[in-house]
Coordinates of C-alpha atoms in Angstrom, one line a residue:
Chain W
M14 CA -67.6 42.4 -26.1
H15 CA -65.7 45.0 -27.6
R16 CA -65.3 47.9 -24.9
A17 CA -64.9 45.4 -22.1
A18 CA -62.2 43.9 -24.6
C19 CA -61.0 47.5 -24.9
A20 CA -60.5 47.9 -21.3
M21 CA -58.2 44.4 -20.9
A22 CA -55.6 45.9 -23.4
A23 CA -54.9 48.5 -22.0
A24 CA -54.5 47.2 -18.8
D25 CA -52.9 45.1 -20.5
S26 CA -50.5 47.6 -21.8
K27 CA -50.1 49.0 -18.5
T28 CA -49.4 45.9 -16.9
D29 CA -46.3 44.9 -19.0
L30 CA -45.1 48.4 -18.3
F31 CA -45.0 47.3 -14.1
D32 CA -42.9 43.6 -16.0
G33 CA -40.4 45.5 -17.7
I34 CA -39.6 47.0 -14.2
L35 CA -40.1 44.6 -12.2
M36 CA -39.0 41.7 -14.1
A37 CA -35.3 43.9 -14.9
E38 CA -33.4 42.5 -12.3
E39 CA -34.4 39.0 -13.3
R40 CA -34.2 40.0 -17.2
F41 CA -30.7 41.4 -16.8
H42 CA -29.7 38.0 -14.3
G43 CA -31.4 36.2 -17.5
E44 CA -29.2 37.8 -20.3
G45 CA -26.3 37.6 -17.9
Y46 CA -26.1 33.5 -18.0
Q47 CA -27.2 33.8 -21.6
D48 CA -23.5 35.7 -22.7
G49 CA -21.6 33.9 -19.7
Y50 CA -22.6 30.1 -20.3
A51 CA -21.2 31.1 -24.0
E52 CA -17.8 32.4 -22.9
G53 CA -17.3 29.9 -20.6
N54 CA -18.2 27.3 -23.1
R55 CA -16.0 29.0 -26.0
I56 CA -13.2 29.1 -22.6
G57 CA -13.7 24.9 -21.8
V58 CA -13.6 24.3 -25.5
T59 CA -10.3 25.9 -25.5
E60 CA -9.4 24.7 -21.7
G61 CA -10.4 21.3 -23.7
R62 CA -8.6 21.6 -27.0
I63 CA -5.3 22.0 -24.6
Y64 CA -5.3 20.0 -21.7
G65 CA -5.9 16.9 -24.6
S66 CA -2.8 18.2 -26.1
L67 CA -1.4 17.7 -23.9
H68 CA -2.9 14.8 -22.7
G69 CA -1.5 13.1 -26.4
A70 CA 2.0 14.1 -25.7
R71 CA 2.5 13.0 -22.9
I72 CA 1.1 9.5 -24.6
G73 CA 2.8 9.7 -27.5
S74 CA 5.8 10.4 -26.1
E75 CA 5.6 7.6 -22.9
I76 CA 4.7 5.6 -26.7
G77 CA 7.7 7.1 -28.5
C78 CA 10.4 5.7 -25.0
Y79 CA 9.0 2.4 -25.6
L80 CA 9.8 2.2 -28.9
G81 CA 13.0 3.9 -28.5
F82 CA 13.5 1.3 -26.4
A83 CA 12.4 -1.7 -28.8
L84 CA 13.9 -0.8 -31.9
T85 CA 17.4 -0.1 -29.9
W86 CA 17.4 -3.7 -28.3
Q87 CA 16.3 -5.0 -31.7
C88 CA 18.7 -3.5 -33.5
L89 CA 21.7 -4.8 -31.5
L90 CA 20.1 -8.5 -30.1
H91 CA 19.6 -9.5 -33.5
K92 CA 22.6 -11.4 -34.6
C93 CA 22.5 -13.1 -31.5
T94 CA 21.4 -16.8 -32.1
N95 CA 20.6 -17.8 -28.7
E96 CA 17.6 -19.4 -26.9
K97 CA 17.8 -16.4 -24.4
H98 CA 17.9 -13.7 -26.5
S99 CA 15.8 -14.7 -29.1
K100 CA 13.2 -15.4 -26.4
K101 CA 13.1 -11.5 -26.2
L102 CA 13.4 -10.2 -29.1
K103 CA 10.4 -11.9 -30.1
A104 CA 9.1 -10.5 -26.8
L105 CA 10.4 -6.3 -28.5
E106 CA 9.3 -7.9 -31.9
S107 CA 5.9 -8.0 -30.1
L108 CA 5.6 -5.0 -28.7
I109 CA 6.6 -2.7 -32.4
G110 CA 4.1 -4.5 -33.9
M111 CA 1.2 -2.9 -30.9
I112 CA 2.4 0.0 -31.4
Q113 CA 2.8 -0.1 -34.7
K114 CA -0.4 -1.2 -34.6
F115 CA -1.9 1.3 -32.3
P116 CA -4.4 4.1 -34.1
Y117 CA -3.0 7.0 -33.2
E118 CA -5.2 9.6 -35.3
D119 CA -8.4 7.7 -33.3
P120 CA -9.2 9.5 -30.2
T121 CA -12.7 7.7 -30.2
Y122 CA -11.0 4.2 -30.1
D123 CA -13.0 2.0 -28.4
K124 CA -10.0 0.2 -27.0
L125 CA -7.8 2.9 -26.2
Q126 CA -7.3 2.6 -23.1
E127 CA -7.2 -1.4 -23.5
D128 CA -4.4 -1.8 -25.6
L129 CA -2.0 1.0 -23.8
E130 CA -2.3 -0.5 -20.8
K131 CA -1.2 -3.8 -22.8
I132 CA 1.6 -1.8 -24.3
R133 CA 3.0 -0.4 -20.6
G134 CA 2.6 -4.4 -20.2
K135 CA 4.6 -5.8 -22.6
F136 CA 7.5 -3.0 -22.2
K137 CA 7.4 -4.2 -18.8
Q138 CA 7.8 -7.2 -19.9
A139 CA 11.0 -7.3 -22.1
K140 CA 12.2 -4.5 -20.0
T141 CA 12.8 -7.3 -17.7
G142 CA 16.6 -8.3 -17.3
T143 CA 17.5 -5.6 -19.5
N144 CA 20.2 -2.6 -17.6
I145 CA 16.6 0.0 -17.7
Q146 CA 15.0 -3.0 -15.5
H147 CA 14.1 -0.3 -12.8
W148 CA 12.6 2.6 -15.3
N149 CA 9.3 3.3 -16.1
P150 CA 8.1 6.7 -18.0
A151 CA 5.0 6.8 -17.6
I152 CA 5.7 8.0 -14.0
G153 CA 9.0 9.7 -15.3
I154 CA 6.9 12.2 -16.9
A155 CA 5.8 15.1 -15.1
Chain Z
M25 CA -12.0 -27.2 21.6
R26 CA -14.2 -28.9 19.5
A27 CA -17.6 -26.9 17.7
G28 CA -20.2 -28.4 16.5
S29 CA -21.8 -27.3 13.3
A30 CA -24.5 -24.7 13.5
D31 CA -28.2 -27.0 14.2
G32 CA -26.3 -28.6 16.3
S33 CA -27.6 -32.2 14.9
G34 CA -24.3 -32.9 13.2
M35 CA -21.9 -35.2 14.4
A36 CA -18.8 -32.6 12.6
A37 CA -16.3 -31.1 15.5
L38 CA -12.7 -29.1 14.5
T39 CA -10.0 -29.9 17.5
L40 CA -7.7 -27.8 18.5
S41 CA -4.3 -30.4 18.1
C42 CA -1.8 -28.0 18.5
R43 CA -1.1 -24.1 18.9
L44 CA 2.3 -21.9 17.3
A45 CA 3.4 -18.7 18.1
A46 CA 4.5 -18.7 15.0
H47 CA 5.5 -14.8 14.2
P48 CA 5.4 -13.0 18.0
D49 CA 5.1 -9.8 18.5
S50 CA 4.2 -9.6 14.7
R51 CA 0.9 -10.8 12.0
C52 CA 1.1 -14.4 10.5
W53 CA -0.3 -13.5 6.7
F54 CA 0.1 -17.0 5.3
V55 CA 0.3 -21.1 5.8
A56 CA 1.3 -23.7 3.3
W57 CA 1.8 -27.0 3.3
S58 CA 4.3 -29.0 1.0
P59 CA 3.4 -31.2 -1.5
S60 CA 3.9 -34.1 0.8
G61 CA 1.8 -32.8 3.7
A62 CA 5.1 -33.7 5.9
L63 CA 6.3 -29.9 6.3
L64 CA 4.3 -26.8 6.6
A65 CA 6.0 -23.1 5.5
S66 CA 4.8 -19.4 7.6
C67 CA 5.3 -16.3 7.1
G68 CA 4.4 -12.7 8.8
G69 CA 5.4 -9.4 9.5
D70 CA 8.9 -10.1 10.8
R71 CA 9.8 -10.2 7.1
S72 CA 10.9 -13.9 7.9
V73 CA 10.2 -17.8 6.5
R74 CA 9.3 -20.3 8.9
V75 CA 9.4 -23.8 8.2
W76 CA 7.5 -26.6 10.6
G77 CA 8.2 -30.0 10.6
R78 CA 6.2 -32.2 12.6
Q79 CA 8.0 -33.9 16.6
G80 CA 5.5 -36.9 18.0
E81 CA 2.8 -34.7 18.5
N82 CA 3.7 -31.6 17.7
W83 CA 5.3 -29.0 15.0
V84 CA 8.9 -27.9 15.3
C85 CA 10.6 -24.7 13.7
Q86 CA 13.1 -26.5 11.0
A87 CA 14.9 -23.6 9.4
V88 CA 13.9 -19.6 9.6
L89 CA 13.8 -17.8 6.6
G90 CA 15.1 -14.3 7.7
E91 CA 17.2 -12.4 5.1
G92 CA 15.0 -12.4 2.1
H93 CA 13.1 -9.5 2.4
Q94 CA 12.8 -6.3 4.0
R95 CA 9.7 -5.8 4.7
T96 CA 6.2 -7.7 5.2
V97 CA 6.1 -11.7 3.5
R98 CA 2.6 -11.3 2.0
K99 CA 2.3 -15.2 0.7
V100 CA 4.1 -18.9 0.5
A101 CA 4.1 -21.2 -1.9
W102 CA 5.9 -24.5 -2.5
S103 CA 6.6 -25.7 -5.5
L104 CA 5.3 -29.2 -7.1
C105 CA 8.3 -31.3 -6.9
G106 CA 8.5 -29.5 -2.9
S107 CA 12.1 -28.2 -2.9
Y108 CA 11.9 -24.4 -3.7
L109 CA 9.3 -22.6 -1.8
A110 CA 8.8 -18.7 -3.4
S111 CA 7.8 -16.2 -0.5
A112 CA 6.3 -12.7 -2.0
S113 CA 7.1 -9.8 0.3
F114 CA 5.8 -5.9 0.2
D115 CA 9.8 -5.3 -0.7
A116 CA 8.3 -5.4 -3.9
T117 CA 10.1 -8.9 -4.0
T118 CA 9.6 -12.6 -5.1
C119 CA 12.5 -14.7 -3.2
I120 CA 12.9 -18.8 -4.7
W121 CA 14.2 -20.8 -1.7
K122 CA 15.5 -23.6 -3.0
K123 CA 15.5 -26.6 0.2
T124 CA 18.9 -27.8 0.2
P125 CA 20.3 -30.9 3.4
D126 CA 21.3 -28.2 5.2
G127 CA 18.5 -26.2 5.4
F128 CA 17.2 -23.4 2.4
E129 CA 19.4 -20.9 0.1
C130 CA 18.4 -18.5 -2.2
V131 CA 18.5 -18.4 -5.1
T132 CA 16.7 -15.8 -7.4
T133 CA 15.2 -12.6 -6.2
L134 CA 12.6 -11.5 -9.3
E135 CA 12.0 -7.6 -9.3
G136 CA 10.3 -6.2 -11.3
H137 CA 6.0 -5.2 -9.2
E138 CA 6.6 -1.9 -9.0
N139 CA 5.4 -2.3 -4.8
E140 CA 4.3 -4.6 -2.5
V141 CA 3.8 -8.2 -4.0
K142 CA 0.8 -9.7 -3.1
S143 CA 0.4 -13.7 -3.5
V144 CA 2.5 -16.4 -5.7
A145 CA 1.2 -19.0 -7.4
W146 CA 3.0 -22.2 -9.3
S147 CA 1.6 -23.8 -11.5
P148 CA 1.0 -27.4 -11.7
S149 CA 3.5 -28.2 -14.9
G150 CA 6.6 -26.6 -12.4
S151 CA 7.9 -24.9 -15.5
L152 CA 4.9 -21.2 -14.4
L153 CA 5.2 -19.4 -11.6
A154 CA 1.7 -16.1 -11.1
T155 CA 2.3 -13.5 -8.3
C156 CA -0.3 -10.1 -8.8
S157 CA 0.8 -7.2 -6.6
R158 CA -0.7 -3.8 -5.6
D159 CA 0.3 -2.4 -8.5
K160 CA -2.9 -4.3 -10.5
S161 CA -0.5 -6.8 -12.4
V162 CA -0.4 -9.7 -12.3
W163 CA 3.5 -10.5 -13.8
I164 CA 4.0 -14.7 -15.1
W165 CA 7.1 -16.2 -15.0
E166 CA 9.0 -18.8 -17.4
V167 CA 11.3 -21.3 -14.7
D168 CA 13.9 -23.3 -17.1
E169 CA 16.1 -26.3 -16.2
E170 CA 19.1 -24.0 -15.7
D171 CA 17.3 -22.3 -12.7
E172 CA 16.7 -19.2 -14.5
Y173 CA 13.2 -17.0 -14.4
E174 CA 11.8 -15.2 -17.1
C175 CA 9.1 -12.5 -17.3
V176 CA 6.6 -14.2 -20.5
S177 CA 3.5 -12.3 -19.1
V178 CA 2.4 -8.9 -17.8
L179 CA -1.2 -8.6 -17.3
N180 CA -2.3 -5.1 -16.4
S181 CA -6.2 -6.5 -16.8
H182 CA -7.9 -6.0 -13.3
T183 CA -7.9 -1.5 -11.5
Q184 CA -6.9 -2.1 -8.3
D185 CA -4.5 -4.3 -6.3
V186 CA -4.3 -7.7 -6.6
K187 CA -4.5 -9.7 -3.7
H188 CA -4.3 -13.2 -4.5
V189 CA -3.8 -15.9 -7.5
V190 CA -3.7 -19.5 -7.6
W191 CA -3.9 -21.5 -10.8
H192 CA -6.3 -24.8 -12.0
P193 CA -5.1 -27.8 -10.7
S194 CA -4.7 -29.6 -13.8
Q195 CA -2.1 -29.7 -16.1
E196 CA -4.1 -30.3 -19.6
V197 CA -7.8 -29.8 -19.4
E198 CA -10.4 -31.8 -21.5
T199 CA -14.2 -31.8 -22.7
T200 CA -15.6 -34.7 -22.1
R201 CA -17.1 -35.7 -26.0
D202 CA -14.2 -35.4 -28.0
P203 CA -10.6 -36.6 -26.7
S204 CA -9.5 -34.7 -29.4
L205 CA -9.7 -31.5 -28.3
T206 CA -7.3 -32.2 -25.2
L207 CA -4.8 -29.4 -24.9
A208 CA -2.4 -28.4 -22.9
C209 CA -3.9 -25.3 -21.4
Q210 CA -2.8 -23.7 -18.4
L211 CA -5.7 -21.3 -16.5
L212 CA -4.8 -19.1 -14.5
A213 CA -7.2 -17.2 -11.6
S214 CA -6.8 -13.8 -10.1
A215 CA -9.6 -11.6 -7.2
S216 CA -8.7 -8.3 -6.7
Y217 CA -9.6 -5.3 -5.0
D218 CA -12.0 -3.8 -7.9
D219 CA -14.6 -6.8 -7.1
T220 CA -14.0 -8.9 -9.6
V221 CA -12.0 -12.8 -10.4
K222 CA -10.2 -12.7 -13.7
L223 CA -8.9 -15.6 -15.7
Y224 CA -6.1 -15.9 -17.6
R225 CA -4.9 -18.3 -20.3
E226 CA -2.1 -19.1 -23.0
E227 CA -3.4 -17.9 -26.5
E228 CA -1.5 -17.7 -29.3
D229 CA 2.1 -17.5 -27.3
D230 CA 1.0 -14.1 -25.7
W231 CA -1.4 -14.4 -22.5
V232 CA -4.5 -13.3 -21.8
C233 CA -7.7 -12.5 -19.8
F234 CA -10.5 -13.8 -21.1
T235 CA -13.2 -13.7 -19.0
T236 CA -13.7 -11.7 -16.3
L237 CA -16.3 -12.9 -12.8
E238 CA -18.2 -10.4 -11.6
G239 CA -20.8 -10.1 -8.7
H240 CA -19.1 -9.8 -5.3
E241 CA -19.7 -6.7 -3.9
S242 CA -16.3 -5.9 -2.4
T243 CA -12.6 -6.9 -2.6
V244 CA -11.8 -10.7 -3.2
W245 CA -9.5 -11.7 -1.0
G246 CA -8.9 -15.4 -1.6
L247 CA -9.5 -18.1 -4.8
A248 CA -9.5 -21.3 -3.8
F249 CA -10.1 -24.3 -7.1
D250 CA -11.9 -27.6 -6.1
G251 CA -8.8 -30.7 -6.3
A252 CA -10.7 -31.6 -9.9
G253 CA -10.2 -28.6 -11.4
R254 CA -14.4 -28.0 -12.0
R255 CA -15.4 -25.5 -10.0
L256 CA -13.9 -22.5 -8.0
A257 CA -14.7 -21.0 -5.0
S258 CA -14.1 -17.1 -4.2
C259 CA -14.3 -15.3 -0.8
S260 CA -14.8 -11.7 -0.1
D261 CA -15.1 -9.0 1.8
D262 CA -18.9 -8.8 0.9
R263 CA -18.8 -11.2 3.3
T264 CA -20.2 -13.9 0.6
V265 CA -18.1 -17.1 -0.2
R266 CA -19.0 -17.2 -4.3
I267 CA -19.0 -21.0 -6.2
W268 CA -18.3 -20.5 -9.7
S269 CA -18.1 -23.4 -12.9
S270 CA -17.9 -23.3 -16.4
D271 CA -19.7 -26.5 -16.9
E272 CA -22.1 -25.7 -19.8
Q273 CA -25.5 -27.3 -20.3
G274 CA -24.3 -30.2 -17.8
E275 CA -22.6 -31.3 -18.7
P276 CA -19.4 -31.8 -16.5
G277 CA -15.5 -31.2 -17.5
V278 CA -13.9 -28.0 -18.4
A279 CA -13.9 -27.1 -22.3
C280 CA -11.4 -25.5 -23.2
S281 CA -10.8 -25.1 -27.0
S282 CA -11.6 -22.4 -29.1
T283 CA -15.4 -21.9 -27.9
E284 CA -15.3 -19.0 -25.1
P285 CA -16.5 -21.6 -21.4
S286 CA -18.6 -19.2 -19.6
W287 CA -18.1 -18.9 -16.3
K288 CA -21.2 -18.4 -14.0
C289 CA -21.3 -18.7 -10.0
I290 CA -23.6 -21.6 -9.1
C291 CA -24.0 -20.4 -5.5
T292 CA -23.2 -18.2 -2.7
L293 CA -23.0 -18.9 1.0
S294 CA -24.5 -15.6 3.0
G295 CA -25.3 -14.9 6.0
Y296 CA -22.5 -16.9 7.4
H297 CA -19.7 -14.7 8.5
T298 CA -20.1 -11.6 10.4
R299 CA -16.8 -9.4 8.7
T300 CA -14.8 -9.9 6.2
I301 CA -13.4 -13.6 5.1
Y302 CA -9.9 -14.0 3.8
D303 CA -9.4 -16.9 2.5
V304 CA -11.0 -19.8 1.9
A305 CA -9.4 -23.9 1.0
W306 CA -11.0 -26.7 -1.1
C307 CA -9.9 -29.6 0.4
R308 CA -8.3 -31.7 -2.2
L309 CA -9.2 -35.7 -0.3
T310 CA -12.9 -34.7 1.5
G311 CA -14.2 -31.6 -0.9
A312 CA -14.6 -30.4 2.0
V313 CA -14.6 -25.9 2.3
A314 CA -12.9 -24.4 5.1
T315 CA -12.8 -20.5 5.4
A316 CA -10.7 -17.7 7.5
C317 CA -13.1 -14.9 8.9
G318 CA -11.8 -11.2 9.9
D319 CA -14.6 -12.6 12.7
D320 CA -11.4 -14.9 13.9
A321 CA -13.3 -18.1 13.4
I322 CA -13.1 -20.8 11.0
R323 CA -16.0 -22.1 9.5
V324 CA -15.8 -25.7 7.7
F325 CA -18.2 -25.9 5.0
E326 CA -19.9 -29.4 3.3
E327 CA -21.8 -30.3 -0.6
E328 CA -25.1 -31.7 0.4
P329 CA -25.1 -34.8 -1.4
L330 CA -28.5 -34.9 -2.7
A331 CA -28.5 -31.6 -4.9
E332 CA -27.7 -31.4 -8.8
P333 CA -24.2 -30.8 -9.5
Q334 CA -25.1 -27.7 -12.1
H335 CA -27.3 -26.4 -8.5
P336 CA -25.4 -27.4 -5.3
T337 CA -26.4 -26.7 -2.1
F338 CA -23.3 -26.4 0.9
A339 CA -24.5 -26.3 4.2
L340 CA -22.5 -25.9 7.6
T341 CA -20.9 -28.6 9.2
A342 CA -18.3 -26.7 11.9
H343 CA -17.8 -23.2 13.5
M344 CA -15.0 -22.5 15.7
S345 CA -15.7 -19.2 16.4
R346 CA -13.1 -18.0 18.7
A347 CA -10.0 -20.1 16.5
H348 CA -7.4 -17.0 17.2
A349 CA -7.3 -14.5 19.0
Q350 CA -7.5 -11.8 15.8
D351 CA -8.5 -12.0 11.9
V352 CA -7.6 -14.9 10.8
N353 CA -5.6 -14.7 7.7
C354 CA -5.4 -18.3 6.0
V355 CA -6.6 -22.2 5.9
A356 CA -5.2 -24.5 4.5
W357 CA -5.6 -28.0 4.1
N358 CA -3.5 -30.9 4.1
P359 CA -2.6 -32.3 1.3
A360 CA -2.2 -36.1 1.9
E361 CA -4.1 -35.7 5.1
P362 CA -7.7 -35.5 5.2
G363 CA -9.3 -33.5 7.8
L364 CA -5.8 -31.6 8.9
L365 CA -6.4 -28.7 8.6
A366 CA -3.8 -24.8 9.6
S367 CA -4.4 -21.4 9.9
C368 CA -2.7 -18.4 11.0
S369 CA -4.0 -15.5 12.1
D370 CA -2.5 -11.4 12.5
D371 CA -2.1 -12.9 16.3
G372 CA 1.3 -15.0 15.5
E373 CA -0.3 -17.3 16.5
V374 CA -0.3 -20.7 13.5
A375 CA -2.9 -23.4 15.3
F376 CA -3.8 -27.0 14.0
W377 CA -7.5 -28.1 14.1
R378 CA -9.4 -31.7 13.0
Y379 CA -12.0 -31.9 11.5
Q380 CA -13.7 -35.3 11.8
R381 CA -16.1 -35.3 8.8
P382 CA -20.1 -35.5 10.2
E383 CA -21.2 -39.0 9.9
C384 CA -24.5 -39.0 7.1
C385 CA -22.3 -37.6 4.9

């Protein structure tokens, strides 16, 4: 019984040695893969961060345009008392309110796209009849 | 030309009464009857709108509105008073034409959509107009006594090209139990390439999409409310017509209150059409449903009288298989004369049909 176990142990160390040589390529592939994966992960996170900040800046810029437009026209119109202008003012106030309520700090906000579309829709409505009727900041930004 | 019902037993017939080369060398995209039923407006790929009136047995062109658009005119709609015609065009504008003793004159051009306008519709109140476009949005415009139009809402609820908009036929909708809950509440429906139908109403001074009807497996091309506004028919590229209802728990009436009415599909007509269904029309006078199909055919369906209101069944009562030489784009029931149906096609023609109801109904 004991002799059989020794023979088996000897055989094991022999196979390990062969295994080591035969499996070298596979082992190096494996290690290379792990290194590459980790490196790719790091680069991906950096790239993602850059993309995120670019995209965030684009949205920020777009909404900034809408806010600038709305505040300017609100200022221009607030002295007017006629019915038509008061409707326009209401639309502008609604747009300003939506922009101020928008959660800039939270990219995981579940209604982000929906609220953004509502802001875009309100801007399109508010700009009809003004001199920038044909201008669309969402398209203009590269 | 007569066409009987599919099973041969019915007494229904669809007979051709007149055919016009309305938009020669072009497609005719849409036809709309004036509210009195005396005039038919058609529009097409030749960038014009034509208005047809009856002269004896025939229909003749009474006006050509040719100077309004730079591209195809996709839809036309009459105002409820019959004095105005709106035309929606691929040139991204909507023209409003006023009927004068000499013809029609363009009084306003509505701009704002980013690309092709696909549909236009006047609300029953007469003070609102809805347009929709390939830019995925639905716009609502308000018109005042001085014919001034103002955009009151831009709705970006759809995720794709919006093909059609239609208003609920009532100005007010009410619940049957409590008359004090009658609200002046207008409802708008839109159909899209995103396979859904969306419903909109005004909430706290702003228009919102309050529900989305899902079920179609492809583009929804057309919509039609029944006369009472209790049900909505939709037709699709998936070759089915679906009937939707908002009746709750068997109570008749459309509830437009603070509780959410839920719209659900109560009937699907499948297996009848071999191609895309481009339009559906629900007759206010007779309740018959007509469809315009890409297989060049016109079909008419009638509701079986003994079915439960919440589980209706419709039978095919007429099938005109070569109604036109090409795709049928539109069907429209005359609002005053029961059984008079107009249709138009990619072949540029407009056809008038007489539908005789089956005697068993």
